[in-house]
Coordinates of C-alpha atoms and ligand atoms in Angstrom, one line a residue:
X1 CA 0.0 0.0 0.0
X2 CA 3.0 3.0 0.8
X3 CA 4.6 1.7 -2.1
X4 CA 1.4 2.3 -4.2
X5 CA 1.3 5.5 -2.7
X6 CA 5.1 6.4 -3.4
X7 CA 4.0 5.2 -6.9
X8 CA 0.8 7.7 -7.1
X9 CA 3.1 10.5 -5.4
X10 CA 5.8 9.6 -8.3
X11 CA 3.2 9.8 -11.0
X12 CA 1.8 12.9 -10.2
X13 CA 5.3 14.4 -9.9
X14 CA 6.1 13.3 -13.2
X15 CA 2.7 14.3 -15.0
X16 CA 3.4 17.9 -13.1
X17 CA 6.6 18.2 -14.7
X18 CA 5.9 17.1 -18.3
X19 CA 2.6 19.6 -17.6
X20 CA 5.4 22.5 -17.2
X21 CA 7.3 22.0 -20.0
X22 CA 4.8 20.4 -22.6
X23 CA 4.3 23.8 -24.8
X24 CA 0.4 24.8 -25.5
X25 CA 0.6 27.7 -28.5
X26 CA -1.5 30.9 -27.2
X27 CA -4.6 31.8 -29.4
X28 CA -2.4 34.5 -30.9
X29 CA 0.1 32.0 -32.0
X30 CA -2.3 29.5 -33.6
X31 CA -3.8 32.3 -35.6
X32 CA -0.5 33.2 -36.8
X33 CA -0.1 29.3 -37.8
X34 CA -3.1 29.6 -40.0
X35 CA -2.1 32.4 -41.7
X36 CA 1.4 31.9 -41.7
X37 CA 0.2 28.7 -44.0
X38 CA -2.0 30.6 -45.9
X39 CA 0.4 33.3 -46.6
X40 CA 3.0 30.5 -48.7
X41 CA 5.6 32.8 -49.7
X42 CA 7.9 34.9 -48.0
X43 CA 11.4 36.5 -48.7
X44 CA 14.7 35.4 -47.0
X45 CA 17.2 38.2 -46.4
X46 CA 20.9 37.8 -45.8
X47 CA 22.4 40.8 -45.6
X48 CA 24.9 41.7 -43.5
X49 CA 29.1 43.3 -43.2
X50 CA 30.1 40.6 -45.4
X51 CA 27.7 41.7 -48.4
X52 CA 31.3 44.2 -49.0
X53 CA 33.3 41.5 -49.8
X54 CA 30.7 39.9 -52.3
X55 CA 31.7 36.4 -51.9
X56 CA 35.5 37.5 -52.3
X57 CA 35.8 35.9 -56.0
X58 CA 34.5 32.6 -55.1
X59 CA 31.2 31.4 -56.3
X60 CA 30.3 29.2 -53.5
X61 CA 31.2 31.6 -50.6
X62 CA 29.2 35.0 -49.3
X63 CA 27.9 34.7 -45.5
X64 CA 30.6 32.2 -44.8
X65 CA 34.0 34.2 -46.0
X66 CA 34.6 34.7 -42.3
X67 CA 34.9 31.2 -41.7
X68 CA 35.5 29.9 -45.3
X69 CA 39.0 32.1 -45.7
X70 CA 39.9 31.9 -42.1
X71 CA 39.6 35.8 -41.5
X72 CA 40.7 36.3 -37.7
X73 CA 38.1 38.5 -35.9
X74 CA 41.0 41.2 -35.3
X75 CA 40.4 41.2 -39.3
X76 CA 36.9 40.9 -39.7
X77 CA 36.5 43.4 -37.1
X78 CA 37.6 45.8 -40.3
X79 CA 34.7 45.1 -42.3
X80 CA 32.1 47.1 -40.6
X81 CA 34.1 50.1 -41.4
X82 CA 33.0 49.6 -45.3
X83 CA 30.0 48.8 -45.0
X84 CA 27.5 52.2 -45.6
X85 CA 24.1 51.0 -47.5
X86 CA 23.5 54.8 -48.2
X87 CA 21.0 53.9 -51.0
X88 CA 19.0 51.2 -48.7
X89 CA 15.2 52.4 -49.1
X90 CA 13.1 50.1 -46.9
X91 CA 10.1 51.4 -48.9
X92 CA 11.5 50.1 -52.4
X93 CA 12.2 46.0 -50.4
X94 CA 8.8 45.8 -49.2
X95 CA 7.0 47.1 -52.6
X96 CA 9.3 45.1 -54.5
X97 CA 8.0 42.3 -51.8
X98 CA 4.4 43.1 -52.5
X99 CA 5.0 43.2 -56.3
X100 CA 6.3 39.4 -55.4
X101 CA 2.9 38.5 -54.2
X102 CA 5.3 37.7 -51.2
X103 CA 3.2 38.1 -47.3
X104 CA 6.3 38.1 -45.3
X105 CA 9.9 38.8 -44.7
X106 CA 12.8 36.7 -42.9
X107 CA 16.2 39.1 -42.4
X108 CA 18.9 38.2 -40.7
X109 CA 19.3 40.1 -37.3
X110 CA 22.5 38.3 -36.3
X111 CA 24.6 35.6 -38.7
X112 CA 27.5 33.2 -37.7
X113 CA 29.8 36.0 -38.2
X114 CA 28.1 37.6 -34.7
X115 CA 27.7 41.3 -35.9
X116 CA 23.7 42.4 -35.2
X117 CA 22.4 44.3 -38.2
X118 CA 20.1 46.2 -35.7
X119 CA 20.9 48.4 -32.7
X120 CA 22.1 45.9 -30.0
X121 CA 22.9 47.3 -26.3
X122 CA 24.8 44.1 -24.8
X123 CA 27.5 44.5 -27.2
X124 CA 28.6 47.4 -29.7
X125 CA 29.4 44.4 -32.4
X126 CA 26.8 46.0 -34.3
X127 CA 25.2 48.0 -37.5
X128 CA 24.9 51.7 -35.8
X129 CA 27.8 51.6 -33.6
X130 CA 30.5 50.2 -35.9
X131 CA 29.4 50.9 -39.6
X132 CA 29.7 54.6 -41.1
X133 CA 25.6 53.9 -42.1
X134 CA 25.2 54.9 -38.3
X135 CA 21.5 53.1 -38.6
X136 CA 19.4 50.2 -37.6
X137 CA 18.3 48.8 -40.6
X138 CA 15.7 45.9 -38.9
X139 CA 13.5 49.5 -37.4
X140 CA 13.5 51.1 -40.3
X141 CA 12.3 48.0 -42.3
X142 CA 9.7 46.9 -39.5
X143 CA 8.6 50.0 -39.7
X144 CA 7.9 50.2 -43.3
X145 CA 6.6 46.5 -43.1
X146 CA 4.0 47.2 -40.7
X147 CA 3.3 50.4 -42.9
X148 CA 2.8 48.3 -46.2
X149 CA 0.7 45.6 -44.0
X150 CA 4.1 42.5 -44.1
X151 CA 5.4 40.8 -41.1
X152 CA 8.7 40.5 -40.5
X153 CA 10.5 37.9 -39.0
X154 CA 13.9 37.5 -37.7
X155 CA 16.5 35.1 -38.5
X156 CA 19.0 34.8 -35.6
X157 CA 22.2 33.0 -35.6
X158 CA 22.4 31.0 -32.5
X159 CA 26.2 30.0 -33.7
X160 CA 28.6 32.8 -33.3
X161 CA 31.9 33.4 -34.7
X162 CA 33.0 36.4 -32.4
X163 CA 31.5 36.0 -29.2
X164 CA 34.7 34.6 -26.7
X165 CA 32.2 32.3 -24.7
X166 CA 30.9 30.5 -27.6
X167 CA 33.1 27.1 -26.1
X168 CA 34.1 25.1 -26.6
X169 CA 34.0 26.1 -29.7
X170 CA 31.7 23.9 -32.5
X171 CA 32.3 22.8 -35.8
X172 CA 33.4 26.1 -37.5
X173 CA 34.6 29.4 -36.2
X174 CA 37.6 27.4 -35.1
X175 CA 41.0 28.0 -33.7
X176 CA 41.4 30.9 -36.9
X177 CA 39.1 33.2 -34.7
X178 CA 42.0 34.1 -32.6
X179 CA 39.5 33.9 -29.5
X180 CA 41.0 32.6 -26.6
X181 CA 40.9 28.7 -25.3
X182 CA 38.3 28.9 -22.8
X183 CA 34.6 30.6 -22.5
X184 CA 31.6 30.9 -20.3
X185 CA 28.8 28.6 -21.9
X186 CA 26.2 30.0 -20.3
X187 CA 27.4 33.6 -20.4
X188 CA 26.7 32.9 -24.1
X189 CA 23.4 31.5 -23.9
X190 CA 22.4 34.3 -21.0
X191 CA 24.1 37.1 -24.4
X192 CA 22.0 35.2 -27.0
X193 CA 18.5 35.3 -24.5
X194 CA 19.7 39.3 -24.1
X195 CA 19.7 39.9 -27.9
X196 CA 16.3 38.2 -28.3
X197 CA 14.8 40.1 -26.0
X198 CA 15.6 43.1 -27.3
X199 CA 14.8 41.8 -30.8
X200 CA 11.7 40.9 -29.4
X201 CA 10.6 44.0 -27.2
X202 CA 11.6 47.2 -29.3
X203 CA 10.4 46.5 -33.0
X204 CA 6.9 46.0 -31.6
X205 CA 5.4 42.8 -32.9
X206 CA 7.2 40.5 -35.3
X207 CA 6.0 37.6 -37.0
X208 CA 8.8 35.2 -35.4
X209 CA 12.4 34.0 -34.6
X210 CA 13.9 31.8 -37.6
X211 CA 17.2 30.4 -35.3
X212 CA 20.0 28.9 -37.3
X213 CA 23.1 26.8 -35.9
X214 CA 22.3 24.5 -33.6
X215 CA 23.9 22.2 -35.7
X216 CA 27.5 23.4 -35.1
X217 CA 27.4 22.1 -32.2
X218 CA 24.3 19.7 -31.4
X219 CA 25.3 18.3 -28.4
X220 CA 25.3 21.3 -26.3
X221 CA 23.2 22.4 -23.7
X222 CA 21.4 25.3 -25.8
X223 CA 18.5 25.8 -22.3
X224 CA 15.9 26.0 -25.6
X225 CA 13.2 25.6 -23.1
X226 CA 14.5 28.9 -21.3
X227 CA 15.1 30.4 -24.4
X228 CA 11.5 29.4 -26.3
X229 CA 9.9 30.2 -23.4
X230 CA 11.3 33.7 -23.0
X231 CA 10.0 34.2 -26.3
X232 CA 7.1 33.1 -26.2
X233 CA 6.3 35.1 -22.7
X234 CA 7.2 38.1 -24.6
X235 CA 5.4 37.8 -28.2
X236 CA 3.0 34.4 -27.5
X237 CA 2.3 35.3 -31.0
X238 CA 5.9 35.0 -32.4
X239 CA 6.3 31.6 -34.2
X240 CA 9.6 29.9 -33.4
X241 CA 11.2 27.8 -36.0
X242 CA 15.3 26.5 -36.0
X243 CA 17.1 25.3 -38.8
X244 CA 18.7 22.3 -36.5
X245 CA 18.0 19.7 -39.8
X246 CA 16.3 17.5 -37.4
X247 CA 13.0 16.9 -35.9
X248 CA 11.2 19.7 -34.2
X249 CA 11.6 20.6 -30.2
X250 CA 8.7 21.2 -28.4
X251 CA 8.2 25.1 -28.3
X252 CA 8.8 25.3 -31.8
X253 CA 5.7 26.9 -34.3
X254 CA 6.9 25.1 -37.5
X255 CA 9.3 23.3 -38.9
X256 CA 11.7 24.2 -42.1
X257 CA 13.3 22.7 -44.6
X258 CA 16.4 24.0 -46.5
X259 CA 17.2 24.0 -50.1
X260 CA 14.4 20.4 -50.4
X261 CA 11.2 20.2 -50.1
X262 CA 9.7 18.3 -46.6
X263 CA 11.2 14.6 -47.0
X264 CA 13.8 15.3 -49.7
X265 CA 17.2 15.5 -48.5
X266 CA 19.2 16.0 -52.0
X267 CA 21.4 18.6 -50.3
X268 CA 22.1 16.3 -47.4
X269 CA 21.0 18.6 -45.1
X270 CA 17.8 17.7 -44.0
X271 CA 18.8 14.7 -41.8
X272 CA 14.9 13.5 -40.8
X273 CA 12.1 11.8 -42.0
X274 CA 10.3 13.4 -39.7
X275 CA 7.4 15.6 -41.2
X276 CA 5.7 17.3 -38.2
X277 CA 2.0 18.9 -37.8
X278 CA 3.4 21.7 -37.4
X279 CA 2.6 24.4 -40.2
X280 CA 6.1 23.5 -42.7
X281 CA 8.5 26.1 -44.8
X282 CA 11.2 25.5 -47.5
X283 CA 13.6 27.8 -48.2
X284 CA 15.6 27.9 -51.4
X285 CA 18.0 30.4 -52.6
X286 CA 18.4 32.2 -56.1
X287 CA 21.2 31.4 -57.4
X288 CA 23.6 29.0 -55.3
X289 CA 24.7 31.9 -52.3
X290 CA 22.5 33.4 -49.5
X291 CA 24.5 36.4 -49.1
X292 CA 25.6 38.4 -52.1
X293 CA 28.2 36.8 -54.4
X294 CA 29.3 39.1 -57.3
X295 CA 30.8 35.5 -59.1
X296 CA 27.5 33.5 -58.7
X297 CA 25.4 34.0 -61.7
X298 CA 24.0 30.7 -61.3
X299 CA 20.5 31.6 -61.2
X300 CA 17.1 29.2 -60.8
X301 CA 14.8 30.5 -63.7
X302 CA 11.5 31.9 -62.7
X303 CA 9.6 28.8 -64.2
X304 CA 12.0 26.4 -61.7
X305 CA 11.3 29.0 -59.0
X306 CA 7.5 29.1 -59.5
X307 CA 8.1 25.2 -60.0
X308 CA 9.3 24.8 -56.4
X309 CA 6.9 27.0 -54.8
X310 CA 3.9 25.0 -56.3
X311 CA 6.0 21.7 -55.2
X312 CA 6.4 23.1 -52.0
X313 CA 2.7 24.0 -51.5
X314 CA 1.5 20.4 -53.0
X315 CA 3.8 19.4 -49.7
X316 CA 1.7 22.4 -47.5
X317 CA 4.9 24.0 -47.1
X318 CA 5.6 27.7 -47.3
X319 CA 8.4 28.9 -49.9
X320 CA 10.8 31.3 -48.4
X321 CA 13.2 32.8 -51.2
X322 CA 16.0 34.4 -50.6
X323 CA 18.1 37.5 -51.9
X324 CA 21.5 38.4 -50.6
X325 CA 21.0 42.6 -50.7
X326 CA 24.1 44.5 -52.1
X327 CA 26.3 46.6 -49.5
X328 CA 25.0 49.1 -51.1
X329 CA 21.5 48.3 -49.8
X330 CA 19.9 47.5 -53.0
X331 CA 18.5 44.2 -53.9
X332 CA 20.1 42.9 -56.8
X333 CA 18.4 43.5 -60.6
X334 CA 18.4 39.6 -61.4
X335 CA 16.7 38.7 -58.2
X336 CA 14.2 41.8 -58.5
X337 CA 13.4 40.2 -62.1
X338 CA 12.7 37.0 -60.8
X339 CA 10.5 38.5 -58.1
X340 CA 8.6 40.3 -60.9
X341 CA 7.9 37.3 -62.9
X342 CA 6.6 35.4 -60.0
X343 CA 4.4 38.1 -59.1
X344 CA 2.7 38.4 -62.3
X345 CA 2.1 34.7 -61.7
X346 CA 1.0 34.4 -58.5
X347 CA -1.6 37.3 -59.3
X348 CA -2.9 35.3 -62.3
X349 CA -2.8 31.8 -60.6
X350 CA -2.5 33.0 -56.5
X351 CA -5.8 31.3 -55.9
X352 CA -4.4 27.8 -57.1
X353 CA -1.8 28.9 -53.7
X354 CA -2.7 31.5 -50.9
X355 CA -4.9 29.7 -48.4
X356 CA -4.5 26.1 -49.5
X357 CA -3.5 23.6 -47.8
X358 CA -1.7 20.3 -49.4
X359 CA -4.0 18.2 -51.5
X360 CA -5.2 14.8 -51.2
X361 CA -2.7 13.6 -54.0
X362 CA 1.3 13.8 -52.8
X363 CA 3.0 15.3 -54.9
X364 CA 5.0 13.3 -57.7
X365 CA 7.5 13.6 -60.9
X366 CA 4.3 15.3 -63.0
X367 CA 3.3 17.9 -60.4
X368 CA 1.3 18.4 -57.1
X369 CA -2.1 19.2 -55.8
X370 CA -3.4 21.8 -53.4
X371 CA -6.4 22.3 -51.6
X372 CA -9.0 24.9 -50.7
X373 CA -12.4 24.3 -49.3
X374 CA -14.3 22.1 -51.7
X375 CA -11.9 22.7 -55.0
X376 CA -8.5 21.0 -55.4
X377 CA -6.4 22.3 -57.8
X378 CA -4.3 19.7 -59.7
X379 CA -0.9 21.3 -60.5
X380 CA 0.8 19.7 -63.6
X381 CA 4.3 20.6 -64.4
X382 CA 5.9 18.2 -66.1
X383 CA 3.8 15.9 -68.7
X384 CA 4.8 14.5 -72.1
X385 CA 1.3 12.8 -72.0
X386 CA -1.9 14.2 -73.0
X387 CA -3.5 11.9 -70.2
X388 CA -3.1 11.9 -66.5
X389 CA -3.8 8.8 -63.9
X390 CA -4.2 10.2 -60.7
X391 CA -5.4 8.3 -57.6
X392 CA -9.4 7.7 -56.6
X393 CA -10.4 10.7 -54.6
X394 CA -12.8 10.0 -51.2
X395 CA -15.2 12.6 -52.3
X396 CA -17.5 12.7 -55.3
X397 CA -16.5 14.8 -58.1
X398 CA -18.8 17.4 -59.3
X399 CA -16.7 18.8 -61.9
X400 CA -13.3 19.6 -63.8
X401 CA -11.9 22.6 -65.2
X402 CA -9.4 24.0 -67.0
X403 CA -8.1 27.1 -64.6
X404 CA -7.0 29.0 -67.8
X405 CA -10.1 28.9 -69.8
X406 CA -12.5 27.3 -67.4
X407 CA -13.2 24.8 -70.9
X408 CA -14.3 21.2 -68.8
X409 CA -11.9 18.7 -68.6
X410 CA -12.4 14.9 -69.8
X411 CA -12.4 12.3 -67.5
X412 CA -12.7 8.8 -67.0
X413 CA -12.8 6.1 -64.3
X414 CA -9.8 3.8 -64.5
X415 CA -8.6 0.8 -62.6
X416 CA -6.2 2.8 -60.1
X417 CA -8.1 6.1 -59.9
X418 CA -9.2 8.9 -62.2
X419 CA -7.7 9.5 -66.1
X420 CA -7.7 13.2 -66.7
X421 CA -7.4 14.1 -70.6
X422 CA -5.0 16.9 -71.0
X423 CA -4.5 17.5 -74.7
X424 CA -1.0 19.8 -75.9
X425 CA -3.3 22.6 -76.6
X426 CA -4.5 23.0 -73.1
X427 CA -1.0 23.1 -71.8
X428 CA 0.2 25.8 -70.1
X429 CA 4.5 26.4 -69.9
X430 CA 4.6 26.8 -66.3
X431 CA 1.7 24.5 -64.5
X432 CA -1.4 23.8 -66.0
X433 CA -3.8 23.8 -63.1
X434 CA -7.1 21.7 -63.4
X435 CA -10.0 22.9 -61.0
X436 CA -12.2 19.8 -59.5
X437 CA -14.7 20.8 -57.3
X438 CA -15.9 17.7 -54.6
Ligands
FHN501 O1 24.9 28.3 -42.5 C1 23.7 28.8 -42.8 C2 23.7 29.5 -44.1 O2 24.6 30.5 -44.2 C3 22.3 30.0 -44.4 O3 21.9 31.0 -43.4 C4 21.3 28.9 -44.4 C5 19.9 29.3 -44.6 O4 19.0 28.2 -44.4 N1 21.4 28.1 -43.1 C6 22.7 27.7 -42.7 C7 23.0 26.4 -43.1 O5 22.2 25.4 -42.7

C-alpha cells in the first residue's frame, strides 16, 4: 500500500513536470499558424558586413568568408568600417515584396559571423555603432513593413563566430578566430537570450524567430526551453522555428526545410524523415549563395522557382526565397526580375496557392495538388502525355476545369483512380492547373 502511494506520489510528480514544459501555443500564436500557412511565400534576407566583400571571387562563398578564408576577428572586425548602405530604401524592399505577391519577410538580425544588423545594447558588435551607415536597418524596415501591412521575422544565428564564450568552440569558427581557449557557456546563452529580447521588445510585434546553428554544435546544452519560453512570454504570438535539420523541439511553431522540399534530403542537409503537424517552410536560394556573391550568376529560372513553390505548397509548405542585398543596400536586378515574374504569376494563378492547404494527392515527378475548401487544384508541371492517372479521390466529383479557360476537362474512371485528358493545346508552360470541385 505505501509503495502504491510512493507510486501515485511519483506519478503525479512526473505528470506535473511534463505539464510544465509540454508547450500549449496561445490563441495569438495558432492564428499566426493559419495564416502563416495561408500566406506561402515569404522572402529570405541575408544581408549583413560581409555583403562588402561579395563572396571574395568565389562562387560558392558570401555569409561564410569569415569562416571559409579563415579571417581572424581582429580582421573581420575591419569590415564594418566599409559597409554604408546609403541607397538602402526600406520602402522600395517591401514594394518590390508586395509586387512578389510575397506576405512576409525573414532578415537576418545576427549571422555566424556575430555582428547584429540592428541596434544591439549588450554588445557594440553591431550596424549603428560600428558601420559609417550609423543606422538600424531591422527598425526602419519593420517600420515600413507594418506600414505596407508585411510581417517580418527574424532570423537569428544561435552560432557565433565572435563572441569569446561560444566554447568550446563547435564545428566552424575554429582556432582561426584568434578567441582565446576557454569561455563561459552560459554567459553565451544568458548574451543570445539578451539579444532576443531586445529583438523581441523594441520592433513591436514580429511575426517570429527563424534560429540557425544548432547544428555546429548539437550536443550542447542550448537551455531551448529557457530560451522558447522567454520568447514566447514576450510575443506568445511570435512563431519559433530553428534550422537544426532534425525533428522539431517542443516550443517550436513550425518546422523548415532547407534547399528540399519536406522529406527530400538532395542537399544532405535535411537529416529527418520526420514531417511534423506543425505548419512546414522551404527555403531555397536564387542562385547557389545566401548572401551576395558578385561570381555566382547561377541563377534558378523563374519557371524552376515558380516550379518549387507549387511543389512546395503540393507538400503544405511555405516557400521562403532568398536574396542576398548589395552593401549598397539594393537588392540585386536579377533577383528583383525573378520576383517580378513570380508576381505576375502568382496574381494570375495566386488562388491555385494563398490559403490552400496540401492536397489529397502527394505530390510526384508530374506535379502536385493543393487544396482549398471544396476545389483542389491539380498542379501539372511536367507531362509529355496528353492523359493523367491520378489516384481515386474520397469525395465525389462534381466537376473539372481548366483554370485558364474554365473549358471542362475529360475524364474517366480507371482501374487505379481517375484518367484526366490533357490534350498539348490546353498546356500551359509553367503548371497547368485543373480545378475539380468535390
Ligand atoms: O549556414 C547557414 C547559411 O549561411 C544560411 O543561413 C542557411 C539558410 O538556411 N542556413 C545555414 C546552413 O544550414
Amino acid at each position: 500500500m505505501k509503495n502504491l502511494n510512493y507510486l501515485i506520489m511519483f506519478l503525479l510528480l512526473a505528470m506535473n513536470t511534463v505539464a510544465q514544459t509540454d508547450y500549449s501555443p496561445a490563441p495569438e500564436n495558432l492564428k499566426n499558424r493559419e495564416w502563416f500557412q495561408d500566406a506561402k511565400f515569404g522572402l529570405f534576407v541575408h544581408w549583413g558586413v560581409y555583403a562588402v566583400m561579395a563572396g571574395g571571387g568565389d562562387q560558392g562563398v558570401a555569409e561564410w568568408i569569415m569562416n571559409q578564408k579563415q579571417i581572424p576577428i581582429e580582421q573581420y572586425e575591419k569590415l564594418p568600417a566599409f559597409f554604408n548602405p546609403t541607397s538602402f530604401d526600406p520602402a522600395e524592399w517591401v514594394a518590390i515584396v508586395k509586387k512578389a505577391g510575397m506576405q512576409y519577410i525573414t532578415i537576418t538580425s545576427k549571422h555566424h559571423d556575430g555582428f547584429a544588423m540592428y541596434d544591439s545594447k549588450v554588445s557594440d558588435y553591431n550596424i549603428v555603432d560600428q558601420t559609417p551607415y550609423g543606422k538600424d536597418v531591422l527598425k526602419q524596415l519593420k517600420d515600413e513593413c507594418d506600414k505596407q501591412g508585411i510581417k517580418l521575422f527574424f532570423y537569428y544565428s544561435q552560432l557565433d563566430w565572435h563572441h569569446p564564450d561560444y566554447f568550446p568552440r563547435g564545428r566552424t569558427g575554429k582556432d582561426f578566430t584568434g578567441r582565446p581557449q576557454s569561455g563561459d557557456w552560459n554567459k553565451y546563452i544568458d548574451y543570445m537570450n539578451t539579444q532576443l529580447t531586445e529583438l523581441l521588445t523594441n520592433y513591436g510585434e514580429i511575426g517570429g524567430i527563424w534560429f540557425d546553428g544548432m547544428w555546429d554544435k548539437p550536443d550542447a546544452e542550448w537551455r531551448l526551453e529557457e530560451t522558447y519560453q522567454l520568447i514566447h512570454d514576450l510575443q506568445p504570438g511570435a512563431m519559433i522555428g530553428s534550422n537544426h535539420h532534425i525533428a522539431p523541439f517542443p516550443g517550436e511553431d513550425f518546422q523548415m526545410f532547407e534547399r528540399d522540399l519536406p522529406g527530400e534530403n538532395t542537399m544532405g542537409f535535411n537529416k529527418t524523415e520526420t514531417i511534423s503537424d506543425l505548419p512546414l517552410e522551404m527555403c531555397e536560394t536564387m542562385n547557389g549563395s545566401w548572401g551576395f556573391n558578385l561570381k555566382d550568376n547561377n541563377y534558378k529560372s523563374s519557371k524552376q522557382l515558380i516550379q518549387t513553390m507549387v511543389k512546395a505548397a503540393g507538400h503544405g509548405a511555405n516557400f521562403l526565397l532568398n536574396t542576398g542585398p548589395m552593401p549598397n543596400g539594393k537588392i540585386q536586378p536579377e533577383n528583383v526580375d525573378t520576383l517580378m515574374v513570380m508576381g505576375r504569376w502568382l496574381k494570375q494563378y495566386g488562388e491555385a496557392i494563398y490559403g490552400t492547404r496540401k492536397g489529397p494527392i502527394r505530390p510526384s515527378e508530374w506535379g502536385a495538388t493543393t487544396q482549398k475548401g471544396n476545389i483542389i487544384y491539380v498542379h501539372v508541371l511536367d507531362l509529355e502525355q496528353e492523359q493523367l492517372e491520378i489516384p481515386a479521390l474520397d469525395r465525389k466529383i462534381k466537376k473539372i476545369t481548366f483554370f485558364d479557360d474554365g473549358s471542362k476537362v475529360k475524364f474517366k474512371k480507371s482501374e487505379k483512380g481517375i484518367v484526366l485528358e490533357i490534350p498539348s493545346e490546353k498546356k500551359n508552360t509553367i503548371d497547368t492547373i485543373l480545378k475539380i470541385e468535390i
